[in-house]
Coordinates of N, CA and C in Angstrom, one line a residue:
M17 N -17.1 -20.2 -22.3 CA -17.7 -19.1 -21.3 C -19.2 -19.5 -20.4
L18 N -18.6 -19.6 -19.8 CA -19.9 -20.1 -18.1 C -21.6 -19.2 -18.9
T19 N -22.6 -20.0 -19.0 CA -23.4 -20.3 -18.9 C -24.5 -19.3 -18.0
T20 N -24.1 -20.1 -17.0 CA -25.4 -19.2 -15.7 C -24.2 -18.3 -15.2
P21 N -24.7 -17.7 -14.4 CA -23.8 -16.6 -13.6 C -23.5 -17.0 -12.1
V22 N -21.7 -16.4 -12.0 CA -21.7 -17.1 -10.6 C -22.3 -16.1 -10.0
A23 N -21.8 -17.1 -8.3 CA -22.6 -16.8 -7.6 C -21.9 -15.8 -6.6
N24 N -20.7 -16.0 -6.6 CA -19.7 -14.7 -5.9 C -18.5 -13.8 -6.3
I25 N -18.2 -13.7 -6.2 CA -16.7 -12.7 -6.7 C -16.2 -12.7 -5.4
L26 N -15.0 -13.1 -5.4 CA -14.0 -12.8 -4.5 C -12.5 -11.7 -4.9
Y27 N -12.2 -10.9 -4.9 CA -11.5 -9.7 -5.5 C -9.8 -9.6 -4.7
L28 N -9.2 -10.2 -4.7 CA -7.8 -10.3 -4.3 C -6.9 -8.8 -4.8
H29 N -6.5 -7.8 -3.9 CA -5.9 -6.6 -4.2 C -4.3 -7.2 -4.6
G30 N -3.7 -6.3 -4.5 CA -1.8 -6.1 -5.1 C -1.4 -5.9 -3.7
F31 N 0.2 -6.2 -4.0 CA 1.0 -5.8 -2.9 C 0.8 -4.6 -2.2
N32 N 0.7 -5.0 -1.0 CA 1.1 -3.6 0.1 C 0.0 -2.3 -0.5
S33 N -1.4 -3.0 -1.1 CA -2.6 -2.4 -1.1 C -3.3 -2.6 -0.6
G34 N -4.5 -2.2 -0.4 CA -6.0 -3.0 0.9 C -7.0 -3.0 -0.3
A35 N -7.8 -3.7 0.9 CA -9.4 -3.6 0.4 C -10.2 -2.6 0.2
A36 N -9.8 -1.5 0.5 CA -10.8 0.0 0.6 C -10.0 0.4 -0.6
S37 N -9.4 -0.4 -1.8 CA -8.6 -0.1 -2.9 C -9.6 0.4 -3.7
P38 N -9.3 1.9 -4.4 CA -10.2 1.8 -5.8 C -11.1 1.2 -7.0
K39 N -9.7 -0.2 -7.1 CA -10.0 -1.5 -7.5 C -10.7 -2.7 -6.3
A40 N -10.8 -2.5 -6.0 CA -11.5 -3.4 -4.8 C -12.6 -2.3 -4.9
R41 N -13.0 -1.3 -4.7 CA -14.6 -0.7 -4.4 C -14.8 -0.4 -5.6
L42 N -14.4 -0.6 -6.6 CA -14.8 -0.2 -8.4 C -15.9 -1.4 -8.7
I43 N -14.9 -2.9 -8.4 CA -15.3 -4.3 -7.8 C -17.1 -4.8 -7.7
A44 N -16.8 -4.4 -6.0 CA -17.4 -4.1 -5.6 C -18.7 -3.9 -5.8
A45 N -18.9 -2.2 -6.6 CA -19.3 -1.7 -6.6 C -20.4 -1.4 -8.1
T46 N -19.3 -2.4 -9.1 CA -20.4 -3.0 -10.1 C -20.6 -4.0 -9.8
C47 N -20.8 -5.2 -9.0 CA -21.4 -6.1 -8.5 C -23.1 -5.7 -8.1
E48 N -23.0 -4.6 -6.8 CA -24.8 -3.9 -6.5 C -25.2 -3.4 -8.0
R49 N -24.5 -3.1 -9.4 CA -24.9 -2.6 -10.4 C -25.7 -3.9 -10.5
L50 N -25.2 -5.2 -10.7 CA -25.5 -6.3 -11.4 C -27.3 -6.7 -10.5
A51 N -28.2 -5.7 -9.3 CA -29.1 -6.3 -8.9 C -30.5 -5.5 -9.8
S52 N -31.4 -6.9 -9.5 CA -32.9 -6.8 -10.5 C -33.9 -7.4 -9.5
E53 N -34.8 -6.6 -10.2 CA -35.9 -7.1 -9.4 C -36.2 -8.8 -9.0
D54 N -35.2 -9.5 -10.3 CA -35.4 -10.7 -10.4 C -34.3 -11.5 -10.6
V55 N -32.9 -11.0 -10.2 CA -31.6 -11.0 -10.5 C -31.4 -10.6 -8.6
A56 N -30.5 -11.7 -8.0 CA -29.6 -11.2 -6.5 C -28.5 -11.0 -7.3
P57 N -27.8 -9.6 -6.9 CA -26.0 -9.8 -7.8 C -25.6 -10.6 -6.9
P58 N -24.4 -10.9 -7.3 CA -23.3 -11.7 -6.5 C -22.8 -11.6 -5.5
R59 N -22.5 -12.1 -5.2 CA -21.2 -11.7 -3.3 C -20.5 -11.0 -3.8
C60 N -20.2 -10.3 -2.9 CA -18.8 -9.4 -3.3 C -17.8 -9.6 -2.3
V61 N -17.3 -10.2 -2.3 CA -15.7 -10.4 -0.6 C -14.3 -9.7 -1.7
T62 N -14.0 -8.6 -0.5 CA -12.3 -7.9 -0.5 C -11.8 -8.0 0.6
P63 N -11.0 -9.5 0.7 CA -10.9 -9.3 2.1 C -9.0 -8.4 1.9
Q64 N -9.0 -8.1 3.2 CA -7.9 -7.2 2.9 C -7.2 -8.4 3.7
L65 N -5.4 -8.4 2.8 CA -4.8 -9.8 2.6 C -2.8 -9.0 3.2
S66 N -2.9 -10.4 4.0 CA -1.6 -9.5 4.5 C -0.9 -9.9 3.9
H67 N 1.3 -8.2 4.2 CA 1.7 -8.5 3.0 C 3.0 -9.9 3.4
R68 N 2.4 -10.7 4.3 CA 3.1 -12.1 4.2 C 2.4 -13.4 3.0
P69 N 3.6 -13.1 1.9 CA 2.8 -14.2 1.4 C 1.5 -15.3 1.7
D70 N 2.3 -15.8 2.1 CA 1.4 -17.6 2.6 C 0.2 -17.3 3.9
E71 N 0.2 -15.8 4.6 CA -0.5 -15.9 5.6 C -1.9 -15.0 4.2
A72 N -1.7 -14.6 3.0 CA -2.3 -13.9 2.4 C -3.1 -14.9 1.3
L73 N -1.8 -15.8 0.9 CA -3.2 -17.2 0.6 C -3.9 -18.1 1.3
A74 N -3.4 -17.6 2.8 CA -4.2 -18.7 3.5 C -5.8 -17.3 4.0
C75 N -5.4 -16.7 4.1 CA -7.1 -15.6 3.7 C -7.7 -16.1 2.5
A76 N -7.2 -16.3 1.9 CA -8.1 -15.5 -0.1 C -8.9 -17.2 0.5
E77 N -8.0 -18.4 0.4 CA -7.9 -20.0 1.3 C -9.7 -20.0 1.9
R78 N -10.0 -19.6 3.0 CA -10.6 -19.1 3.8 C -11.7 -18.5 3.1
E79 N -11.4 -17.4 2.1 CA -12.7 -16.9 2.1 C -13.4 -17.5 1.1
L80 N -12.4 -18.2 0.0 CA -12.7 -18.9 -1.1 C -13.9 -20.7 -0.7
H81 N -13.8 -20.7 0.6 CA -13.9 -21.6 1.3 C -15.5 -21.6 1.6
A82 N -15.1 -20.5 1.8 CA -16.6 -20.0 3.0 C -17.9 -20.1 1.5
L83 N -17.3 -19.5 0.7 CA -18.0 -18.5 -1.0 C -18.2 -19.7 -1.4
G84 N -17.5 -20.9 -1.9 CA -18.0 -21.9 -2.4 C -17.4 -22.0 -4.1
D85 N -17.4 -23.0 -4.4 CA -16.9 -23.5 -5.9 C -17.7 -22.0 -6.7
D86 N -18.6 -22.0 -6.4 CA -20.0 -20.9 -7.9 C -19.3 -19.8 -6.8
T87 N -18.1 -19.3 -6.9 CA -17.0 -18.0 -7.4 C -15.8 -18.0 -8.6
L88 N -16.7 -16.5 -8.4 CA -15.5 -15.9 -9.8 C -13.9 -15.0 -8.8
L89 N -12.8 -15.2 -9.4 CA -11.8 -14.7 -9.1 C -11.1 -14.0 -9.1
I90 N -11.2 -12.2 -8.7 CA -10.4 -11.2 -9.4 C -9.4 -11.0 -8.7
G91 N -8.1 -11.3 -9.3 CA -6.7 -10.8 -8.4 C -6.1 -9.6 -9.7
S92 N -5.6 -8.3 -8.5 CA -4.6 -7.7 -9.7 C -2.9 -7.6 -8.8
S93 N -1.9 -7.6 -9.8 CA -0.9 -7.8 -9.6 C -0.4 -9.1 -8.7
M94 N -0.1 -8.9 -7.6 CA -0.1 -10.2 -6.4 C -1.4 -10.6 -6.3
G95 N -2.1 -9.9 -5.7 CA -3.3 -10.7 -5.8 C -3.8 -11.7 -7.3
G96 N -3.0 -11.0 -8.5 CA -3.3 -12.2 -9.7 C -2.6 -13.5 -9.9
F97 N -1.5 -13.2 -8.5 CA -0.8 -14.5 -8.5 C -1.5 -15.6 -7.3
L98 N -1.8 -14.8 -6.1 CA -2.7 -15.1 -5.1 C -3.8 -16.2 -5.9
A99 N -4.7 -15.5 -7.3 CA -6.0 -16.2 -7.4 C -5.0 -17.4 -8.7
T100 N -4.2 -17.1 -8.8 CA -4.0 -17.8 -10.1 C -3.5 -19.2 -8.9
C101 N -3.1 -19.3 -7.9 CA -3.0 -20.6 -7.0 C -3.9 -21.0 -6.5
L102 N -5.2 -20.4 -6.1 CA -6.1 -20.9 -5.7 C -6.7 -21.5 -6.9
A103 N -6.9 -20.7 -8.2 CA -7.2 -21.6 -9.6 C -6.9 -23.3 -10.1
E104 N -5.7 -22.7 -9.7 CA -5.0 -24.4 -9.8 C -5.2 -25.7 -8.8
R105 N -5.0 -25.1 -7.8 CA -5.7 -25.5 -6.6 C -7.3 -26.6 -6.6
F106 N -7.8 -25.1 -6.8 CA -9.2 -25.4 -6.8 C -10.7 -25.6 -8.2
G107 N -9.8 -25.2 -9.4 CA -10.4 -25.8 -10.1 C -11.1 -24.3 -10.7
V108 N -11.3 -23.1 -10.5 CA -12.6 -22.0 -10.9 C -12.1 -21.4 -11.7
R109 N -13.0 -20.2 -12.3 CA -12.4 -19.6 -12.5 C -11.7 -17.9 -12.5
A110 N -10.8 -16.9 -12.9 CA -9.7 -16.2 -12.6 C -9.8 -15.0 -13.6
V111 N -10.5 -13.9 -13.2 CA -9.5 -12.2 -13.7 C -8.1 -12.3 -13.5
L112 N -7.2 -11.5 -14.5 CA -5.9 -11.8 -13.8 C -5.1 -10.1 -14.4
I113 N -6.2 -9.2 -13.5 CA -4.8 -8.1 -14.2 C -3.0 -7.7 -13.8
N114 N -2.5 -7.4 -14.8 CA -0.9 -6.9 -14.8 C -0.6 -8.5 -13.2
P115 N -0.9 -9.8 -13.8 CA -0.4 -11.0 -12.9 C 0.7 -10.8 -12.9
A116 N 1.2 -10.8 -10.8 CA 2.6 -11.2 -10.5 C 3.3 -12.4 -11.3
V117 N 4.0 -12.9 -12.4 CA 3.9 -14.3 -11.9 C 5.3 -15.2 -11.5
R118 N 6.6 -14.0 -11.9 CA 7.2 -15.0 -10.7 C 7.9 -14.0 -9.2
P119 N 6.7 -13.6 -8.4 CA 6.2 -12.4 -7.3 C 8.4 -12.5 -6.0
A120 N 8.8 -13.9 -6.5 CA 9.6 -14.3 -5.9 C 10.6 -12.7 -6.0
R121 N 10.8 -12.7 -7.5 CA 12.3 -11.7 -8.1 C 11.4 -10.0 -7.5
L122 N 10.0 -10.1 -7.7 CA 9.2 -8.6 -7.5 C 9.9 -8.5 -6.2
V123 N 9.6 -9.0 -4.8 CA 9.6 -8.6 -3.7 C 11.2 -8.2 -3.2
T124 N 12.4 -8.4 -4.0 CA 14.0 -8.3 -4.1 C 14.1 -7.1 -3.8
Q125 N 12.9 -6.5 -5.0 CA 13.9 -4.7 -4.8 C 13.3 -4.4 -3.7
W126 N 12.7 -4.2 -3.0 CA 11.9 -4.1 -1.9 C 12.6 -4.5 -0.7
M127 N 13.2 -5.4 -0.6 CA 14.2 -6.3 0.1 C 15.0 -4.9 1.4
G128 N 14.4 -5.3 2.7 CA 14.9 -4.3 3.8 C 14.5 -3.0 3.6
A129 N 13.3 -2.7 2.8 CA 13.2 -1.4 2.9 C 12.1 -1.2 3.5
P130 N 12.1 -0.3 4.8 CA 10.8 -0.1 5.1 C 9.2 0.6 4.3
L131 N 8.0 0.1 4.9 CA 7.3 0.2 3.7 C 5.6 0.2 4.7
E132 N 5.1 1.0 4.5 CA 3.7 1.1 5.0 C 2.7 0.6 4.2
N133 N 1.4 0.2 4.8 CA 0.7 0.2 4.0 C -0.1 1.6 3.9
P134 N -0.8 1.8 2.8 CA -1.4 3.1 2.8 C -2.4 3.1 3.2
Y135 N -3.1 2.1 2.9 CA -4.7 1.6 3.7 C -5.5 1.0 5.2
T136 N -3.8 0.6 5.8 CA -4.2 0.1 7.3 C -3.7 0.8 7.9
H137 N -2.4 1.4 7.7 CA -0.8 2.3 7.6 C 0.1 1.0 8.6
E138 N -0.1 0.1 8.3 CA 1.1 -1.2 8.7 C 2.6 -0.9 8.2
R139 N 3.4 -0.8 9.7 CA 4.7 -0.5 9.1 C 5.4 -2.0 8.9
F140 N 6.2 -2.6 8.2 CA 6.9 -3.5 7.9 C 7.7 -3.8 7.1
T141 N 8.8 -4.2 6.5 CA 9.7 -5.2 6.1 C 9.6 -6.4 5.4
I142 N 10.6 -6.1 4.0 CA 10.4 -7.1 3.7 C 11.5 -8.5 4.0
D143 N 12.2 -9.3 4.0 CA 13.0 -10.0 4.4 C 13.0 -12.1 3.6
A144 N 13.8 -12.1 4.2 CA 14.0 -13.7 2.6 C 12.6 -14.3 3.1
R145 N 12.1 -13.7 4.3 CA 11.0 -15.2 4.1 C 9.9 -14.8 3.1
H146 N 9.6 -13.7 3.1 CA 8.7 -13.4 1.9 C 8.7 -13.9 0.6
G147 N 10.1 -14.2 0.0 CA 10.8 -14.8 -1.0 C 10.1 -16.2 -1.3
E148 N 11.0 -16.9 0.2 CA 11.0 -18.8 0.6 C 9.4 -19.3 -0.2
A149 N 8.0 -17.8 0.8 CA 7.5 -18.1 0.5 C 6.7 -18.2 -0.8
L150 N 7.3 -16.8 -1.6 CA 7.2 -16.5 -3.1 C 6.9 -17.7 -3.6
D151 N 8.5 -18.3 -3.5 CA 9.1 -19.9 -4.4 C 7.8 -20.4 -4.3
A152 N 8.0 -21.0 -2.8 CA 6.9 -22.6 -2.6 C 5.3 -22.1 -3.0
M153 N 5.1 -21.1 -3.3 CA 3.6 -21.2 -3.2 C 3.3 -21.2 -5.2
T154 N 4.6 -20.6 -6.2 CA 4.7 -20.4 -7.2 C 4.4 -22.0 -8.2
P155 N 2.9 -22.0 -9.1 CA 2.7 -23.1 -9.5 C 3.6 -23.1 -10.8
A156 N 4.0 -24.5 -11.5 CA 5.0 -24.7 -12.8 C 4.4 -23.9 -13.4
A157 N 2.9 -24.4 -13.5 CA 2.4 -23.9 -14.7 C 0.7 -24.0 -14.4
V158 N 0.0 -23.2 -15.6 CA -1.5 -23.6 -15.6 C -1.6 -24.4 -16.0
I159 N -2.8 -25.4 -15.3 CA -3.2 -26.7 -15.9 C -3.9 -26.5 -16.9
D160 N -4.9 -25.2 -16.9 CA -6.4 -25.1 -18.0 C -6.5 -23.9 -18.1
P161 N -5.4 -23.0 -19.2 CA -5.6 -22.2 -19.8 C -6.9 -21.3 -19.8
S162 N -8.2 -22.0 -20.4 CA -9.3 -21.3 -20.8 C -10.2 -21.3 -19.2
R163 N -9.0 -21.5 -17.8 CA -9.9 -21.2 -17.0 C -9.8 -19.4 -16.7
Y164 N -8.7 -18.5 -17.4 CA -8.5 -17.8 -17.2 C -9.0 -16.6 -18.0
Q165 N -9.1 -15.1 -17.4 CA -8.8 -13.9 -18.8 C -7.7 -12.6 -17.5
V166 N -6.7 -12.3 -18.7 CA -5.9 -11.6 -18.3 C -5.6 -10.9 -19.6
L167 N -4.8 -9.9 -18.1 CA -5.4 -8.3 -18.3 C -4.3 -7.4 -18.2
L168 N -3.5 -7.3 -19.7 CA -2.3 -6.7 -19.7 C -2.3 -5.6 -20.0
G169 N -1.2 -4.2 -19.5 CA -1.1 -2.7 -19.4 C 0.3 -3.2 -20.6
S170 N 0.2 -3.0 -21.4 CA 1.0 -3.1 -22.6 C 2.5 -1.9 -22.0
A171 N 2.7 -1.1 -21.0 CA 3.7 -0.3 -20.7 C 3.8 -0.4 -19.5
D172 N 3.5 -1.6 -18.7 CA 3.0 -2.5 -17.7 C 5.1 -1.6 -16.8
E173 N 5.4 -0.6 -15.9 CA 6.3 -0.2 -15.5 C 7.0 -1.3 -14.9
T174 N 6.1 -2.2 -13.8 CA 6.3 -2.7 -12.7 C 6.9 -4.0 -13.2
L175 N 6.2 -5.0 -13.9 CA 5.8 -5.9 -14.3 C 6.0 -6.1 -15.9
N176 N 6.6 -7.2 -16.4 CA 7.3 -6.9 -17.9 C 5.8 -7.7 -18.7
C177 N 5.3 -7.4 -19.2 CA 3.7 -8.3 -19.7 C 4.3 -9.3 -20.8
R178 N 5.2 -9.5 -21.0 CA 5.4 -11.0 -21.7 C 5.7 -11.7 -21.6
D179 N 6.0 -11.6 -20.0 CA 6.0 -13.0 -18.7 C 4.1 -13.6 -18.7
A180 N 3.7 -12.6 -18.7 CA 2.2 -12.9 -18.5 C 1.7 -13.4 -19.7
L181 N 1.9 -13.3 -21.3 CA 1.6 -13.8 -22.0 C 2.2 -15.0 -21.8
A182 N 3.5 -15.2 -22.1 CA 4.1 -16.8 -22.0 C 3.1 -17.2 -21.0
F183 N 3.3 -17.3 -19.7 CA 3.0 -18.0 -18.8 C 1.1 -18.3 -19.1
Y184 N 0.7 -17.8 -19.5 CA -0.8 -18.1 -19.7 C -1.8 -18.0 -20.8
A185 N -0.4 -18.3 -21.3 CA -0.5 -19.3 -23.2 C -1.8 -19.9 -23.1
G186 N -3.1 -19.4 -24.2 CA -4.3 -20.3 -24.0 C -5.0 -19.8 -23.4
A187 N -4.9 -18.7 -22.6 CA -6.1 -17.9 -21.8 C -6.1 -17.0 -22.8
S188 N -7.7 -16.4 -22.6 CA -8.7 -15.3 -22.6 C -7.3 -13.8 -22.0
M189 N -6.6 -13.1 -23.9 CA -5.9 -12.3 -23.7 C -6.6 -10.7 -23.7
I190 N -6.5 -9.9 -22.9 CA -7.0 -7.9 -23.1 C -5.5 -7.9 -23.1
V191 N -4.8 -7.3 -24.0 CA -3.4 -6.2 -24.2 C -4.0 -4.8 -24.5
H192 N -4.1 -3.9 -23.4 CA -4.8 -2.6 -23.1 C -3.1 -2.1 -23.3
P193 N -3.9 -1.3 -24.7 CA -1.9 -0.7 -25.5 C -1.8 0.7 -24.4
G194 N -0.9 0.8 -24.2 CA -0.1 2.1 -23.1 C -0.1 1.4 -22.1
G195 N -1.1 0.3 -21.3 CA -1.6 0.8 -20.2 C -0.5 0.5 -19.2
D196 N -1.0 1.5 -17.8 CA 0.6 1.0 -17.1 C 0.0 -0.5 -15.9
H197 N 1.0 -0.4 -14.8 CA 0.9 -1.5 -13.8 C -0.7 -1.1 -13.6
G198 N -0.7 -0.1 -13.2 CA -2.6 0.1 -12.1 C -3.4 -0.4 -13.1
F199 N -3.4 -0.1 -14.1 CA -4.4 -0.7 -15.8 C -5.4 0.9 -15.0
S200 N -4.9 1.6 -14.9 CA -6.0 2.6 -14.7 C -7.5 2.5 -15.8
A201 N -7.7 1.5 -17.2 CA -8.6 1.9 -17.6 C -9.5 0.5 -17.3
L202 N -8.9 0.0 -16.1 CA -10.4 -1.3 -15.4 C -11.2 -1.1 -16.2
A203 N -12.2 0.1 -15.8 CA -13.1 0.7 -15.6 C -13.9 -0.2 -17.5
D204 N -13.2 0.9 -18.3 CA -13.5 0.1 -20.0 C -13.7 -1.2 -19.7
Y205 N -12.5 -2.4 -18.9 CA -13.7 -3.6 -19.3 C -13.9 -4.7 -18.4
L206 N -14.7 -3.9 -17.6 CA -15.6 -4.6 -16.9 C -16.6 -5.2 -17.2
P207 N -17.2 -5.0 -18.2 CA -17.9 -5.5 -19.1 C -17.5 -7.0 -19.3
A208 N -16.2 -6.9 -20.1 CA -15.8 -8.6 -20.4 C -15.2 -9.5 -19.0
I209 N -14.6 -8.5 -18.2 CA -14.6 -8.7 -17.1 C -15.6 -9.6 -15.9
F210 N -16.7 -9.5 -15.9 CA -17.6 -10.1 -15.1 C -18.8 -11.1 -16.7
A211 N -18.2 -10.7 -17.8 CA -18.9 -11.8 -18.9 C -17.5 -13.3 -18.0
H212 N -16.3 -12.8 -18.4 CA -16.0 -14.1 -17.3 C -16.4 -14.5 -16.8
G213 N -17.9 -14.2 -15.3 CA -18.2 -14.9 -14.8 C -19.7 -14.9 -15.3
G214 N -19.8 -14.6 -16.6 CA -21.1 -15.4 -16.6 C -22.8 -13.9 -16.5
W215 N -22.0 -13.3 -16.0 CA -22.8 -12.4 -16.3 C -22.8 -10.5 -17.7
T216 N -23.8 -10.0 -17.4 CA -24.2 -9.6 -18.4 C -24.2 -7.9 -17.7
L217 N -23.4 -6.8 -17.3 CA -23.4 -5.5 -17.2 C -24.4 -4.6 -18.0
P218 N -25.2 -4.2 -17.2 CA -26.4 -3.1 -17.7 C -25.0 -2.1 -18.3
A219 N -25.7 -1.1 -18.9 CA -25.4 0.6 -19.8 C -25.1 1.2 -18.5
Q220 N -23.9 1.4 -18.7 CA -23.9 2.8 -17.7 C -22.6 3.4 -17.6
S221 N -22.2 4.2 -17.8 CA -21.1 4.9 -17.9 C -20.5 4.2 -16.1
H222 N -18.8 4.3 -16.4 CA -18.3 3.8 -15.7 C -16.4 4.7 -15.1
A223 N -16.8 4.8 -13.3 CA -15.0 5.4 -13.1 C -14.0 5.5 -13.6
R224 N -13.5 5.5 -13.1 CA -11.8 5.2 -13.5 C -10.9 4.5 -12.0
S225 N -9.8 3.5 -12.5 CA -9.8 3.5 -11.2 C -8.5 3.4 -11.4
D226 N -7.5 4.4 -10.6 CA -6.2 4.4 -10.3 C -5.3 4.1 -9.2
E227 N -5.6 2.9 -8.9 CA -5.0 2.3 -7.9 C -3.7 1.2 -8.2
P228 N -2.5 1.9 -7.4 CA -1.1 1.3 -8.4 C -0.9 -0.9 -8.4
T229 N -1.9 -1.2 -7.7 CA -1.7 -2.6 -7.4 C -3.3 -3.3 -7.4

């Protein structure tokens, strides 16, 4: 566990979600709560990511380079996959919320279907290039599981949590009984999430998040 709080938080949203999603806003608001007379809060960045996985990873990597190594990654679903890619490349810590382990398999269910992002209203279609890019990006294994904290819903209707339990074996794991893919109980776990970045949250009631990814 870190003894010195990280200076930055980089939140990566899930597939077809957005920088204005409830999870992103909850993480940003929690960062603001950490401000005090003696301590500046961590800088929180929540970029809008492309539906194209290679473009999304490139955007996230640019943001991480701008912030520097003193950054905690937080990623949900596909954002958890992207956070893993970055954590493996640059050795930073990451909190993953129902991460996609083999996302190339996940996107096949949407192949050819017209989709619209509810936050940007961009319309797009999943094609073979999505799967090819995800296959090329997928790490074979994690080098240092201690860098990760993984939050899983035991009743995730989109991803099988057993895949993440196996892939991130040795990482700090939190399994929420009956939790869904949206991990609507996220607010209850904010203290643990931010503790992974060395921060202690002030006592306060939390809002709930119902963002799907």
